[in-house]
Amino acid sequence: MTLNTLSTPTASTENLLNLPSFPELRREDDPFVELIYGDCSPNECPMVKLDFHVTIQGGLAFTKVTRTYINKTAGPIEAIMTIPVSVYASFFGLTALIDGKQYHAETQPKQEALATYEEAIDEGQTAVLHAEILRGIHSLSVGNLGSQKTVIVTSRSVELLRFHEGTGQLRIPLTVGDVYGVSPSEEVDTLTTGGPIPEATLHIEHDAQNIELAGGNLGTSKKGILSSKIPANAPIELRLTGLGASQLTGTAKDGRQVSLHISPHDQSWEPLDVAILVDRSGSMGAHCRTETGILSESQHQAIVRGLQELQPVLLDHDQLALWEFDTDCERVGEHTDNHHGNFRKLVSRLGDPRGGTSIGYSLEKVTEAEEGKDILLITDGQSYSLGHVQK
């Protein structure tokens, strides 16, 4: 893992996110349990402005995000910010504007970057550290941020559009969801929540014939740039049609001029190669709930029914390995022949709910046994043995 660091002189530090612990709830049970159920303190370094600028050419989307934070306390602090990033995106740029001075990040090995950051703080400098905590979850630490000072952080990423039946799709996350397993963050870095939801500004440049923003409307400026005001508590979802080929040019690290020809490619459906891991623990016997009440069908029964309804859409060459787990984990069988309702018959062999929920152990066992397959985990998430599932 590599981290980015920036630094400039200023004052001393204190920790912003030193929240009370909850001994009755173990961190390994759910790393975000304190965020959801805890009595979190107010955010002392809130985000006051959020701006997205998306450029789409051919099948590529370039996203520039500018976030503005301000230290609301009476003294210098260390502000730690969580930044969601699309799991499909390549993060390639970071700059920070602190007290009127702009700095560009340098990529360093993890331990070297941490040492640079801590050394700058010890010397009374303002320091910025960027890291990828988990895939799709980045953190930004600003040490020695002075009272009432602002920090404007600009990040850049690029990703391919996903295409389905000729429509290009782009999804930009704005929030961080639940994560299974042992939290990779330190005890002092407990997440905080609360406060007003900032309004985000969205700007889009594109070469498509048509573009739609899910749940919103796009206005057009005189320069042809689309824009919209959106709440910052839901993902940005764009759908584009009529995309054509495009030519990108740039400069390589050694100074050579390079060009890239890109065009959308809508592939036909590829055969699945998946291991399906179904939770059959005791909690899965609970009845399903809806907005109108409790159903007679259990969670496990609903999963079995849903899987059986997949039979008509399966392809002849799909490879599906079916597993189930409770305290232990067992392989139910494999689907390779899409005739005569064979997948339905395989799913009907799933056992009734019982026992505990050993998610971490089960994932490790399936990963080792089904090397190269994607894994679909179906669970209610109620576990006391999550393990290091992020591995």
CSV table of C-alpha atoms in Angstrom, one decimal:
chain,number,residue,atom,x,y,z
A,1,MET,CA,0.0,0.0,0.0
A,2,THR,CA,1.2,3.5,-0.8
A,3,LEU,CA,0.2,6.7,1.0
A,4,ASN,CA,0.4,10.4,0.0
A,5,THR,CA,1.8,13.1,2.2
A,6,LEU,CA,1.9,16.9,2.2
A,7,SER,CA,3.3,19.3,4.8
A,8,THR,CA,3.7,23.0,5.7
A,9,PRO,CA,4.6,24.9,8.9
A,10,THR,CA,2.1,25.8,11.7
A,11,ALA,CA,1.2,24.8,15.4
A,12,SER,CA,0.7,21.9,17.8
A,13,THR,CA,-1.9,19.1,17.7
A,14,GLU,CA,-4.7,17.4,19.5
A,15,ASN,CA,-6.9,14.5,18.4
A,16,LEU,CA,-10.3,15.2,17.0
A,17,LEU,CA,-11.8,11.7,17.0
A,18,ASN,CA,-11.0,10.4,20.5
A,19,LEU,CA,-14.5,9.2,21.3
A,20,PRO,CA,-15.7,7.0,24.3
A,21,SER,CA,-15.4,3.3,23.9
A,22,PHE,CA,-18.3,0.8,24.2
A,23,PRO,CA,-17.0,-2.2,26.1
A,24,GLU,CA,-20.2,-4.2,25.7
A,25,LEU,CA,-19.9,-4.1,21.9
A,26,ARG,CA,-16.7,-5.5,20.5
A,27,ARG,CA,-15.1,-3.8,17.5
A,28,GLU,CA,-14.6,-7.1,15.7
A,29,ASP,CA,-18.4,-7.7,15.8
A,30,ASP,CA,-19.1,-4.6,13.7
A,31,PRO,CA,-16.5,-1.9,13.0
A,32,PHE,CA,-19.2,0.7,12.6
A,33,VAL,CA,-21.3,-0.2,15.6
A,34,GLU,CA,-20.2,2.9,17.5
A,35,LEU,CA,-21.1,5.1,14.5
A,36,ILE,CA,-24.6,3.6,14.2
A,37,TYR,CA,-25.5,3.2,17.9
A,38,GLY,CA,-22.9,5.3,19.8
A,39,ASP,CA,-23.5,8.8,21.3
A,40,CYS,CA,-21.1,10.5,18.9
A,41,SER,CA,-19.8,14.0,19.6
A,42,PRO,CA,-20.4,16.9,17.2
A,43,ASN,CA,-18.1,17.1,14.2
A,44,GLU,CA,-15.6,19.8,15.0
A,45,CYS,CA,-14.2,19.9,11.5
A,46,PRO,CA,-17.2,19.7,9.3
A,47,MET,CA,-17.3,19.6,5.5
A,48,VAL,CA,-18.8,22.9,4.4
A,49,LYS,CA,-18.6,22.6,0.6
A,50,LEU,CA,-18.6,19.7,-1.8
A,51,ASP,CA,-18.1,19.9,-5.6
A,52,PHE,CA,-18.0,17.2,-8.3
A,53,HIS,CA,-16.7,17.8,-11.8
A,54,VAL,CA,-17.2,14.8,-14.1
A,55,THR,CA,-15.7,14.5,-17.6
A,56,ILE,CA,-16.9,11.6,-19.7
A,57,GLN,CA,-15.1,10.7,-23.0
A,58,GLY,CA,-15.9,7.5,-24.8
A,59,GLY,CA,-16.0,4.9,-22.2
A,60,LEU,CA,-13.9,6.7,-19.5
A,61,ALA,CA,-15.1,8.9,-16.7
A,62,PHE,CA,-12.7,11.4,-15.0
A,63,THR,CA,-13.9,12.7,-11.6
A,64,LYS,CA,-12.5,15.7,-9.7
A,65,VAL,CA,-13.9,16.1,-6.2
A,66,THR,CA,-13.2,19.2,-4.2
A,67,ARG,CA,-14.0,19.1,-0.4
A,68,THR,CA,-13.8,22.1,1.9
A,69,TYR,CA,-13.4,21.6,5.7
A,70,ILE,CA,-13.1,24.1,8.5
A,71,ASN,CA,-11.7,23.8,12.0
A,72,LYS,CA,-14.5,25.1,14.3
A,73,THR,CA,-12.6,24.7,17.6
A,74,ALA,CA,-10.6,27.3,19.5
A,75,GLY,CA,-7.2,25.6,18.9
A,76,PRO,CA,-5.2,23.5,16.4
A,77,ILE,CA,-6.4,19.9,15.9
A,78,GLU,CA,-5.8,16.8,13.9
A,79,ALA,CA,-8.8,16.3,11.6
A,80,ILE,CA,-9.4,12.8,10.2
A,81,MET,CA,-11.8,12.6,7.3
A,82,THR,CA,-13.3,9.5,5.6
A,83,ILE,CA,-13.6,9.7,1.8
A,84,PRO,CA,-15.6,7.2,-0.2
A,85,VAL,CA,-14.2,6.3,-3.6
A,86,SER,CA,-15.6,4.0,-6.3
A,87,VAL,CA,-14.2,0.5,-6.0
A,88,TYR,CA,-13.8,0.6,-9.8
A,89,ALA,CA,-11.8,3.8,-9.9
A,90,SER,CA,-8.1,4.5,-10.1
A,91,PHE,CA,-7.2,7.3,-7.7
A,92,PHE,CA,-4.4,9.3,-9.3
A,93,GLY,CA,-4.2,12.8,-7.8
A,94,LEU,CA,-4.4,14.8,-4.6
A,95,THR,CA,-3.8,18.4,-3.7
A,96,ALA,CA,-4.6,20.4,-0.6
A,97,LEU,CA,-5.0,24.2,-0.1
A,98,ILE,CA,-4.3,25.1,3.5
A,99,ASP,CA,-4.2,28.7,4.7
A,100,GLY,CA,-3.8,30.0,1.2
A,101,LYS,CA,-0.9,27.6,0.3
A,102,GLN,CA,-1.3,24.8,-2.2
A,103,TYR,CA,0.5,21.5,-1.9
A,104,HIS,CA,0.7,18.4,-4.2
A,105,ALA,CA,0.9,14.9,-2.8
A,106,GLU,CA,3.8,12.6,-3.3
A,107,THR,CA,3.3,8.8,-3.2
A,108,GLN,CA,5.4,7.0,-0.6
A,109,PRO,CA,5.5,3.5,0.9
A,110,LYS,CA,3.1,3.1,3.8
A,111,GLN,CA,5.7,3.2,6.7
A,112,GLU,CA,7.7,6.0,5.1
A,113,ALA,CA,4.6,8.1,4.6
A,114,LEU,CA,3.5,7.6,8.2
A,115,ALA,CA,7.0,8.6,9.4
A,116,THR,CA,7.0,11.7,7.2
A,117,TYR,CA,3.6,12.7,8.5
A,118,GLU,CA,4.4,12.1,12.2
A,119,GLU,CA,7.7,13.9,11.9
A,120,ALA,CA,6.1,17.0,10.5
A,121,ILE,CA,3.5,17.1,13.3
A,122,ASP,CA,6.3,16.7,15.9
A,123,GLU,CA,8.1,19.7,14.4
A,124,GLY,CA,4.9,21.8,14.6
A,125,GLN,CA,4.1,21.7,10.9
A,126,THR,CA,0.7,21.2,9.3
A,127,ALA,CA,0.8,17.8,7.6
A,128,VAL,CA,-1.6,15.9,5.4
A,129,LEU,CA,-1.7,12.1,5.0
A,130,HIS,CA,-3.9,10.2,2.5
A,131,ALA,CA,-4.3,6.5,2.6
A,132,GLU,CA,-6.6,3.7,1.3
A,133,ILE,CA,-8.0,2.0,4.4
A,134,LEU,CA,-10.0,-0.5,2.5
A,135,ARG,CA,-10.9,-0.8,-1.1
A,136,GLY,CA,-13.3,2.1,-1.8
A,137,ILE,CA,-12.7,3.7,1.6
A,138,HIS,CA,-9.9,6.3,1.8
A,139,SER,CA,-8.9,8.5,4.8
A,140,LEU,CA,-7.4,12.0,4.9
A,141,SER,CA,-5.6,13.2,8.0
A,142,VAL,CA,-4.7,16.8,8.5
A,143,GLY,CA,-2.5,17.4,11.5
A,144,ASN,CA,-2.0,20.8,13.2
A,145,LEU,CA,-4.9,22.4,11.4
A,146,GLY,CA,-5.2,25.8,13.1
A,147,SER,CA,-8.3,27.3,14.6
A,148,GLN,CA,-10.9,28.5,12.1
A,149,LYS,CA,-8.5,27.5,9.3
A,150,THR,CA,-9.9,25.8,6.2
A,151,VAL,CA,-8.5,23.0,4.1
A,152,ILE,CA,-9.6,22.5,0.5
A,153,VAL,CA,-8.8,19.0,-0.7
A,154,THR,CA,-9.1,18.1,-4.4
A,155,SER,CA,-8.9,14.5,-5.5
A,156,ARG,CA,-8.9,13.0,-9.0
A,157,SER,CA,-9.8,9.5,-10.1
A,158,VAL,CA,-10.7,7.7,-13.4
A,159,GLU,CA,-12.8,4.7,-14.1
A,160,LEU,CA,-14.4,2.8,-17.0
A,161,LEU,CA,-18.2,3.1,-17.5
A,162,ARG,CA,-20.2,-0.1,-17.2
A,163,PHE,CA,-22.3,-0.8,-20.2
A,164,HIS,CA,-25.6,-2.8,-20.4
A,165,GLU,CA,-27.6,-3.0,-23.6
A,166,GLY,CA,-25.9,0.1,-25.0
A,167,THR,CA,-26.4,2.3,-21.9
A,168,GLY,CA,-23.3,3.5,-20.1
A,169,GLN,CA,-23.5,3.7,-16.3
A,170,LEU,CA,-21.5,5.6,-13.7
A,171,ARG,CA,-22.0,5.4,-9.9
A,172,ILE,CA,-20.1,7.8,-7.6
A,173,PRO,CA,-20.4,6.9,-3.9
A,174,LEU,CA,-20.9,9.8,-1.4
A,175,THR,CA,-21.3,7.8,1.8
A,176,VAL,CA,-19.6,4.9,3.6
A,177,GLY,CA,-21.7,1.8,4.3
A,178,ASP,CA,-21.3,-1.1,6.7
A,179,VAL,CA,-18.1,-3.1,6.5
A,180,TYR,CA,-17.8,-6.7,7.8
A,181,GLY,CA,-14.8,-7.8,9.8
A,182,VAL,CA,-12.2,-6.3,12.1
A,183,SER,CA,-11.8,-2.6,11.6
A,184,PRO,CA,-8.4,-1.5,10.1
A,185,SER,CA,-8.5,1.8,11.9
A,186,GLU,CA,-7.0,2.6,15.3
A,187,GLU,CA,-9.2,2.9,18.4
A,188,VAL,CA,-8.7,6.7,18.4
A,189,ASP,CA,-10.0,7.0,14.9
A,190,THR,CA,-13.6,6.0,15.6
A,191,LEU,CA,-15.9,7.5,13.0
A,192,THR,CA,-18.2,10.4,13.9
A,193,THR,CA,-21.5,11.4,12.3
A,194,GLY,CA,-24.3,13.9,12.7
A,195,GLY,CA,-24.7,17.6,11.7
A,196,PRO,CA,-26.3,19.1,8.6
A,197,ILE,CA,-26.1,17.3,5.3
A,198,PRO,CA,-24.1,19.5,2.9
A,199,GLU,CA,-25.5,20.2,-0.6
A,200,ALA,CA,-23.2,19.1,-3.3
A,201,THR,CA,-22.6,20.8,-6.7
A,202,LEU,CA,-22.4,18.5,-9.7
A,203,HIS,CA,-20.8,19.6,-13.1
A,204,ILE,CA,-20.7,17.2,-16.1
A,205,GLU,CA,-19.0,17.5,-19.4
A,206,HIS,CA,-19.6,14.6,-21.8
A,207,ASP,CA,-19.6,13.4,-25.5
A,208,ALA,CA,-22.8,11.3,-25.3
A,209,GLN,CA,-26.0,12.0,-27.1
A,210,ASN,CA,-28.1,11.8,-23.9
A,211,ILE,CA,-27.4,11.7,-20.2
A,212,GLU,CA,-29.7,11.3,-17.2
A,213,LEU,CA,-29.1,11.8,-13.5
A,214,ALA,CA,-31.0,9.4,-11.4
A,215,GLY,CA,-33.4,11.2,-9.0
A,216,GLY,CA,-32.5,14.6,-10.3
A,217,ASN,CA,-32.5,17.1,-13.1
A,218,LEU,CA,-29.6,18.6,-15.1
A,219,GLY,CA,-29.4,22.2,-16.2
A,220,THR,CA,-27.2,23.4,-19.0
A,221,SER,CA,-24.8,26.4,-18.9
A,222,LYS,CA,-23.8,28.6,-21.8
A,223,LYS,CA,-20.7,26.6,-22.3
A,224,GLY,CA,-22.6,23.4,-22.5
A,225,ILE,CA,-21.7,22.1,-19.1
A,226,LEU,CA,-24.5,20.3,-17.3
A,227,SER,CA,-25.0,21.1,-13.6
A,228,SER,CA,-27.2,20.2,-10.7
A,229,LYS,CA,-27.5,20.6,-6.9
A,230,ILE,CA,-27.7,17.3,-5.1
A,231,PRO,CA,-27.8,16.1,-1.5
A,232,ALA,CA,-24.6,14.6,-0.3
A,233,ASN,CA,-26.1,11.6,1.4
A,234,ALA,CA,-26.8,9.5,-1.7
A,235,PRO,CA,-24.7,8.2,-4.6
A,236,ILE,CA,-24.5,10.0,-7.9
A,237,GLU,CA,-25.9,7.7,-10.6
A,238,LEU,CA,-25.5,8.7,-14.3
A,239,ARG,CA,-26.8,6.9,-17.4
A,240,LEU,CA,-25.5,7.8,-20.8
A,241,THR,CA,-26.6,6.7,-24.3
A,242,GLY,CA,-25.1,7.5,-27.8
A,243,LEU,CA,-21.4,7.4,-26.7
A,244,GLY,CA,-18.9,7.3,-29.5
A,245,ALA,CA,-15.1,6.8,-29.8
A,246,SER,CA,-12.7,9.4,-28.4
A,247,GLN,CA,-9.0,10.2,-28.7
A,248,LEU,CA,-7.1,11.2,-25.5
A,249,THR,CA,-3.7,12.7,-25.5
A,250,GLY,CA,-1.2,13.2,-22.8
A,251,THR,CA,2.5,13.2,-21.7
A,252,ALA,CA,4.2,10.2,-20.2
A,253,LYS,CA,6.5,10.5,-17.2
A,254,ASP,CA,9.6,10.4,-19.5
A,255,GLY,CA,8.2,13.3,-21.6
A,256,ARG,CA,6.9,11.3,-24.5
A,257,GLN,CA,3.6,12.3,-26.1
A,258,VAL,CA,1.1,9.5,-25.9
A,259,SER,CA,-2.5,9.0,-27.2
A,260,LEU,CA,-5.3,6.6,-26.3
A,261,HIS,CA,-8.2,5.6,-28.5
A,262,ILE,CA,-11.2,4.6,-26.4
A,263,SER,CA,-14.7,3.5,-27.4
A,264,PRO,CA,-17.6,1.8,-25.6
A,265,HIS,CA,-17.8,-1.9,-25.9
A,266,ASP,CA,-21.0,-3.6,-24.9
A,267,GLN,CA,-20.1,-7.3,-24.4
A,268,SER,CA,-22.6,-10.0,-24.4
A,269,TRP,CA,-23.3,-11.8,-21.1
A,270,GLU,CA,-20.4,-14.0,-20.0
A,271,PRO,CA,-20.9,-17.3,-18.2
A,272,LEU,CA,-20.9,-17.0,-14.5
A,273,ASP,CA,-18.2,-18.7,-12.4
A,274,VAL,CA,-19.5,-18.1,-8.9
A,275,ALA,CA,-19.5,-19.7,-5.4
A,276,ILE,CA,-22.8,-18.9,-3.6
A,277,LEU,CA,-22.4,-19.0,0.2
A,278,VAL,CA,-25.8,-19.1,2.0
A,279,ASP,CA,-26.2,-18.3,5.7
A,280,ARG,CA,-28.3,-21.0,7.5
A,281,SER,CA,-27.6,-19.9,11.1
A,282,GLY,CA,-30.4,-19.7,13.7
A,283,SER,CA,-31.1,-16.0,13.1
A,284,MET,CA,-32.1,-16.8,9.4
A,285,GLY,CA,-35.2,-18.6,10.8
A,286,ALA,CA,-36.6,-15.2,11.8
A,287,HIS,CA,-39.7,-14.1,9.8
A,288,CYS,CA,-39.2,-11.5,7.1
A,289,ARG,CA,-40.4,-8.0,7.9
A,290,THR,CA,-41.8,-5.4,5.5
A,291,GLU,CA,-43.1,-1.8,6.0
A,292,THR,CA,-46.6,-3.2,6.6
A,293,GLY,CA,-45.7,-6.0,9.0
A,294,ILE,CA,-44.2,-9.4,9.6
A,295,LEU,CA,-44.5,-12.1,6.9
A,296,SER,CA,-45.0,-15.9,7.4
A,297,GLU,CA,-42.0,-16.6,5.3
A,298,SER,CA,-38.6,-16.8,7.1
A,299,GLN,CA,-35.5,-15.1,5.8
A,300,HIS,CA,-33.9,-18.4,4.9
A,301,GLN,CA,-37.1,-19.5,3.0
A,302,ALA,CA,-37.1,-16.2,1.1
A,303,ILE,CA,-33.4,-16.8,0.0
A,304,VAL,CA,-34.2,-20.3,-1.1
A,305,ARG,CA,-37.2,-19.1,-3.1
A,306,GLY,CA,-35.2,-16.2,-4.7
A,307,LEU,CA,-32.3,-18.5,-5.7
A,308,GLN,CA,-34.7,-21.0,-7.3
A,309,GLU,CA,-36.3,-18.2,-9.4
A,310,LEU,CA,-32.9,-17.7,-11.0
A,311,GLN,CA,-33.2,-20.9,-13.0
A,312,PRO,CA,-34.8,-19.3,-16.1
A,313,VAL,CA,-32.0,-16.7,-16.5
A,314,LEU,CA,-29.0,-19.0,-16.1
A,315,LEU,CA,-26.9,-19.7,-19.2
A,316,ASP,CA,-25.9,-23.2,-20.3
A,317,HIS,CA,-22.2,-22.7,-19.4
A,318,ASP,CA,-22.7,-21.1,-16.0
A,319,GLN,CA,-20.6,-22.7,-13.2
A,320,LEU,CA,-22.3,-22.3,-9.8
A,321,ALA,CA,-20.9,-23.9,-6.6
A,322,LEU,CA,-23.5,-23.8,-3.7
A,323,TRP,CA,-22.3,-23.6,-0.1
A,324,GLU,CA,-24.0,-23.1,3.2
A,325,PHE,CA,-22.7,-22.2,6.6
A,326,ASP,CA,-23.7,-21.9,10.3
A,327,THR,CA,-21.1,-22.7,12.9
A,328,ASP,CA,-19.5,-24.9,10.2
A,329,CYS,CA,-19.3,-24.6,6.4
A,330,GLU,CA,-20.2,-27.3,3.9
A,331,ARG,CA,-20.4,-27.6,0.1
A,332,VAL,CA,-23.9,-28.5,-1.0
A,333,GLY,CA,-23.0,-29.2,-4.7
A,334,GLU,CA,-22.3,-27.7,-8.1
A,335,HIS,CA,-24.5,-26.6,-11.0
A,336,THR,CA,-23.1,-27.2,-14.5
A,337,ASP,CA,-26.1,-28.3,-16.4
A,338,ASN,CA,-28.9,-25.9,-17.0
A,339,HIS,CA,-31.6,-28.4,-18.0
A,340,HIS,CA,-34.7,-29.9,-16.2
A,341,GLY,CA,-34.6,-27.5,-13.3
A,342,ASN,CA,-31.3,-28.8,-12.0
A,343,PHE,CA,-30.4,-25.6,-10.2
A,344,ARG,CA,-33.8,-25.5,-8.4
A,345,LYS,CA,-33.1,-29.1,-7.2
A,346,LEU,CA,-29.7,-28.1,-6.0
A,347,VAL,CA,-31.0,-25.1,-4.0
A,348,SER,CA,-33.7,-27.3,-2.5
A,349,ARG,CA,-30.9,-29.3,-0.7
A,350,LEU,CA,-30.1,-26.3,1.5
A,351,GLY,CA,-30.5,-27.2,5.2
A,352,ASP,CA,-32.8,-25.5,7.7
A,353,PRO,CA,-31.5,-22.7,10.0
A,354,ARG,CA,-29.4,-23.8,12.9
A,355,GLY,CA,-26.3,-22.9,14.9
A,356,GLY,CA,-24.0,-19.8,14.9
A,357,THR,CA,-22.7,-17.6,12.1
A,358,SER,CA,-19.0,-18.1,11.4
A,359,ILE,CA,-18.7,-15.7,8.4
A,360,GLY,CA,-14.9,-15.2,8.5
A,361,TYR,CA,-14.1,-18.9,8.8
A,362,SER,CA,-16.6,-19.8,6.0
A,363,LEU,CA,-15.3,-17.2,3.6
A,364,GLU,CA,-11.7,-18.4,4.1
A,365,LYS,CA,-12.8,-22.0,3.5
A,366,VAL,CA,-14.8,-21.2,0.3
A,367,THR,CA,-12.0,-18.9,-1.0
A,368,GLU,CA,-9.5,-21.7,-0.6
A,369,ALA,CA,-11.7,-24.4,-2.1
A,370,GLU,CA,-13.1,-22.4,-5.0
A,371,GLU,CA,-10.0,-20.6,-6.2
A,372,GLY,CA,-10.6,-18.1,-9.0
A,373,LYS,CA,-14.4,-17.9,-8.5
A,374,ASP,CA,-16.3,-14.8,-7.4
A,375,ILE,CA,-18.1,-15.3,-4.1
A,376,LEU,CA,-21.7,-14.2,-3.4
A,377,LEU,CA,-22.3,-14.1,0.4
A,378,ILE,CA,-26.0,-14.1,1.4
A,379,THR,CA,-26.5,-13.4,5.1
A,380,ASP,CA,-28.4,-11.2,7.6
A,381,GLY,CA,-25.0,-10.2,9.0
A,382,GLN,CA,-25.7,-11.1,12.6
A,383,SER,CA,-22.4,-12.7,13.5
A,384,TYR,CA,-20.1,-12.9,16.5
A,385,SER,CA,-17.3,-14.4,14.4
A,386,LEU,CA,-16.7,-12.1,11.4
A,387,GLY,CA,-12.9,-12.6,11.3
A,388,HIS,CA,-10.6,-10.7,9.0
A,389,VAL,CA,-13.0,-10.9,6.0
A,390,GLN,CA,-11.3,-8.0,4.3
A,391,LYS,CA,-8.4,-10.3,3.4
